[in-house]
């Protein structure tokens, strides 16, 4: 989500925009100077290895794009597990995430300029012809204004920008006459009715055919939108105006930005996550740099770079000063309340904030960019991917990973800014993890759960639009790209807009004069043009010295507190605040402290809000302590060879896979299939993993029958046809109310669509081997010594008829090559994921206990209960000596103070706690709302 070159956008206390060509030259000089410093700090990667990695990125793109075109086009997106296209209305709804789909071949449009960046000019020309021939923008479908703008309008404009560039070069696109721009203009006019509000903020959704508020439009009744949804329009709309000369688009986008600026919280200079589009009231008053706000900040700075309007830089710097004052707690970036910015609103971070180090590079503030990026990289090294959300002590909060590109983006821009080869190694890790864990026969599948390695039938268009673009540019030299990337700015979807637009068809709209800009310290602007002598003060180990303290931050750090600890107060002997984990309702001193919270002083009020937040989260965590985490079923034989991992529900009885070695074996269907009586085919299931259908008897009864028949494990498959872990919450298989110690085999539960993957493979290949475990295993270990198709090992699909043993040394090669075409023909099951596209991804549904199958009961888990990693609920709070010592000191201090006050009145113990908490009702409701919010 950051701009190419990393050094553009010069400014001072009275910002003045430098000509784009001068800024590009400055960025290039900056890179040369920085590179000379960093060569001494780390061994540079050889050109041969960079070319090898670049070629690997090209092959990965071909695998993803080729499978989309073969199996999905003209659908909007590819479903990589089922090898088919996702068409709106033909698949079970995933909620608001489907609002990105408009039956307009989304992935193809989103990938247009990626084809040119990757030097695939012939494929680009073919793709443009397909868009012009096949894409219809007049569909009766309700779409997200935000997603349609950044993906479709941005994709068309990026494609047009590079089409005219190629035409000028004289070899390709000689027939092109602005057709993509005409489509973009048509789409722009279709989006304009969304701005028909008193505030100028757009409705979040619009019907492409019928617009807003008509009965047939089925939209126009919404009242709220996210800040990023309304504030991420200016680049595409202004570019459309300047390409076409129709100023209305830029004017509408400017009005929306002006309104958001007017509604900022004046004392903190922060904006909330959600705003009422009619009244301008903040609906969600928490503020951060992640989901819901992220690209609003990005577009303020980039609008200054592209359009040359000083007011955008002034606004960005005002916000940035507030971000670094309140939200930045290096290396963390934690949400706060806009009215009480010293009070944290969350104890977790979402994956979308990974773009922020890249934006800081554009700003020129390199040190915090290095710190946050390194922290994120440590999380990735622990979980292979960045979870959708993780806590301040780096546990998984939401376990999905939809192959987001923001971390790769920041890695690219940090490398551009520093020339440090360390970031090339980071990019290499990203490539390896994608090939090892996300690659499937028909593309790359999103991760359903980073802990188990299970997949989701999803490959979003942004994966092709952004991920491969940034990874290729990371390893490419200037001569590897057929045009000068420094002449363009990246939109939030990584689409390329030419910087010469700054002097073309400039809008006549006047600068906003209704706001009084705050007088800022000049030092806030010093970083706008990076100075290498300040960034790297004659120390070749400068960036390494910043990263080094963070190397073990994930595995060996103290968990961060919910708010900044008032160290000054502790040093002066002041009493530490009461923590929720220490509270005892029978302690009169604790009750007295509760009475004072919110009444005595602003500090007491802050303690009260923090205490209630801690109490709510502690209660939620305790509710989940008895829950078991999801398990994994990995198909290790044909047709997947370990590439596909299914999310499975655990059982409250039988072998615990988290404590014992995984169970591996061939599968066999039991007879009777429901497993509710003695099996009639024990010879078929002996020594194998039995497949059983849910229903008609208790889970434990099924387990006993297959165990008596000699099965080494069991998989219960849901009898509700079409059910999936992506549309229904997982649950635990409960016992039958009796002693279940006699059950010694592992039992797992699969919903219908996941189970059908195994059943279809069994029908196709007769012998199917699976691995039951607590999380996915490395394929090199799984396939060692097995007869495996050589095209998995030797990178040659033509050799699919041959087989050879798999060895450890083959792991690198096998993780990067596609499977046999035959494996793509398996009729796999569909997997959908409910999600709110306007703000990000939802929490996963951890397993909850089921009362028993006879009654077919399952306790679903609500989003508000999903605040910590269930795999790690029982970890001690203190992770190292320093933390333990601090806790002991606080405990000793508390005990001393309690002993020294024997005359504490017990008269308050009869006072109801409710009366004490009544004064905090508004804040409690706010905390509970935030706990239930989805990204």
Tab-separated table of C-alpha atoms in Angstrom, residues 669-681 691-693:
chain	number	residue	atom	x	y	z
A	669	UNK	CA	-15.861	-46.682	5.164
A	670	UNK	CA	-17.548	-48.549	7.976
A	671	UNK	CA	-20.632	-50.711	7.553
A	672	UNK	CA	-23.107	-49.690	8.745
A	673	UNK	CA	-21.981	-46.209	7.745
A	674	UNK	CA	-23.470	-44.602	10.855
A	675	UNK	CA	-21.336	-46.833	13.085
A	676	UNK	CA	-24.174	-47.260	15.575
A	677	UNK	CA	-23.916	-51.046	15.771
A	678	UNK	CA	-21.252	-53.722	15.518
A	679	UNK	CA	-19.466	-53.375	12.177
A	680	UNK	CA	-20.219	-55.964	9.523
A	681	UNK	CA	-16.950	-55.277	7.685
A	691	UNK	CA	-15.056	-43.155	8.135
A	692	UNK	CA	-18.425	-42.872	9.905
A	693	UNK	CA	-21.469	-40.729	9.316
